[in-house]
Short mmCIF file of C-alpha atoms in Angstrom, two decimals:
data_model
loop_
_atom_site.label_atom_id
_atom_site.label_comp_id
_atom_site.label_asym_id
_atom_site.label_seq_id
_atom_site.Cartn_x
_atom_site.Cartn_y
_atom_site.Cartn_z
CA MET I 6 124.91 19.46 44.99
CA SER I 7 123.31 16.64 43.42
CA PRO I 8 120.61 17.66 40.69
CA LEU I 9 118.16 16.64 43.23
CA GLN I 10 119.40 18.98 45.62
CA SER I 11 119.56 21.56 42.87
CA THR I 12 116.22 21.13 41.69
CA LYS I 13 114.22 20.78 45.70
CA PHE I 14 116.68 24.72 46.10
CA TRP I 15 115.38 25.58 42.22
CA LEU I 16 111.55 25.03 43.37
CA ILE I 17 111.89 26.47 46.94
CA GLN I 18 113.13 29.76 45.23
CA HIS I 19 110.80 29.89 42.39
CA VAL I 20 107.57 28.71 43.45
CA GLY I 21 107.50 30.42 46.72
CA LEU I 22 106.73 27.24 48.83
CA ALA I 23 108.37 26.24 52.06
CA LYS I 24 110.16 22.96 51.80
CA ASP I 25 107.45 21.37 54.13
CA ALA I 26 104.92 22.42 51.93
CA LEU I 27 106.88 21.03 49.07
CA HIS I 28 106.54 17.63 50.12
CA ILE I 29 102.82 18.10 51.08
CA TYR I 30 102.30 18.90 47.57
CA VAL I 31 104.10 16.02 46.02
CA GLY I 32 102.64 13.36 48.20
CA LEU I 33 99.47 14.69 47.18
CA THR I 34 100.18 14.89 43.25
CA LEU I 35 101.77 11.36 43.70
CA PHE I 36 99.00 10.04 45.35
CA LEU I 37 96.18 11.34 42.79
CA GLY I 38 98.80 11.07 40.04
CA ALA I 39 99.00 7.13 40.72
CA ALA I 40 94.89 6.54 41.14
CA LEU I 41 94.00 8.64 38.28
CA ALA I 42 96.68 7.02 35.69
CA PHE I 43 96.10 3.48 36.95
CA ARG I 44 92.27 3.76 37.72
CA TRP I 45 93.24 2.73 41.25
CA PRO I 46 90.56 3.33 43.69
CA LEU I 47 91.47 6.18 46.75
CA ARG I 48 90.31 3.46 48.83
CA SER I 49 93.31 1.37 48.11
CA TRP I 50 96.64 0.52 49.32
CA LYS I 51 98.98 1.09 45.96
CA PRO I 52 98.85 4.89 45.47
CA LEU I 53 99.64 5.13 48.83
CA ALA I 54 102.74 2.74 48.08
CA VAL I 55 103.77 4.78 45.03
CA VAL I 56 103.85 8.19 48.09
CA LEU I 57 105.58 5.60 50.33
CA ALA I 58 108.48 4.29 47.86
CA ALA I 59 108.89 8.14 46.66
CA ALA I 60 108.99 9.05 50.46
CA LEU I 61 111.43 6.65 50.98
CA LEU I 62 113.77 7.01 47.67
CA GLY I 63 113.89 10.84 48.02
CA GLU I 64 115.09 10.40 51.79
CA ALA I 65 117.42 8.07 50.82
CA TRP I 66 118.96 10.12 48.43
CA ASP I 67 118.99 12.64 50.71
CA LEU I 68 120.98 10.72 52.39
CA ARG I 69 123.49 9.56 50.12
CA ASP I 70 123.77 12.96 49.45
CA SER I 71 125.07 13.92 52.88
CA LEU I 72 127.34 11.34 53.25
CA ILE I 73 128.57 12.23 49.86
CA TYR I 74 128.80 15.86 50.33
CA ARG I 75 130.04 15.31 54.16
CA THR I 76 126.75 17.27 55.45
CA ARG I 77 125.01 16.89 58.32
CA ILE I 78 122.86 13.58 58.66
CA ASP I 79 119.47 14.90 60.09
CA LEU I 80 117.52 11.72 60.75
CA TRP I 81 114.92 13.46 62.99
CA GLY I 82 114.62 16.02 59.65
CA ASN I 83 114.17 13.12 57.17
CA TRP I 84 111.35 11.47 59.28
CA HIS I 85 109.89 14.97 59.34
CA ASP I 86 109.98 14.99 55.61
CA ILE I 87 108.25 11.27 54.81
CA TRP I 88 105.38 12.40 57.54
CA ASN I 89 105.00 15.59 55.78
CA THR I 90 104.83 13.62 52.42
CA MET I 91 102.51 10.90 53.50
CA PHE I 92 99.91 12.28 55.73
CA TRP I 93 97.53 13.54 53.77
CA PRO I 94 97.22 11.13 51.18
CA ALA I 95 97.15 8.30 54.40
CA MET I 96 94.05 10.69 55.41
CA LEU I 97 92.65 10.27 52.16
CA VAL I 98 92.82 6.57 51.84
CA LEU I 99 91.75 6.18 55.74
CA LEU I 100 88.63 8.98 54.71
CA ALA I 101 88.10 6.72 51.81
CA ARG I 102 87.69 3.46 53.22
CA THR I 103 85.62 4.28 56.47
CA THR I 104 83.43 7.26 55.03
CA ARG I 105 80.96 7.58 52.01
CA ILE I 106 82.94 10.81 51.07
CA PHE I 107 84.46 9.46 48.06
CA GLU I 108 81.21 7.38 46.81
CA THR I 109 79.23 8.77 43.78
CA PRO I 110 75.66 8.78 44.51
CA ALA I 111 73.75 6.51 42.42
CA ASN I 112 71.35 8.92 41.33
CA THR I 113 74.31 10.61 39.80
CA ARG I 114 75.53 8.39 37.87
CA ARG I 115 75.29 8.30 33.95
CA SER I 116 73.60 5.61 32.70
CA SER I 117 74.44 4.58 28.92
#
């Protein structure tokens, strides 16, 4: 078993989250973390691209492990994992672009 698979199984066993929930948490953490770290607005495509890159790399690693360890390849499962990872970050971008929910009201901004 590869280090990635070992880590995923360890997290599932010790954190008490299902594999699908783990994908959701990782996607949201990467999205919000990238936006905060690089000061990108939530409406930007850049934090979403970070999540997509991580999701695709993770699934590519899963496919690689399936080939190396001769386990069943489940392309529908890979797609499901990408979908779970991307859904809420994509919804946050959509909300940020189409609503004012993430805007700071002018009267609550601090003046310097």
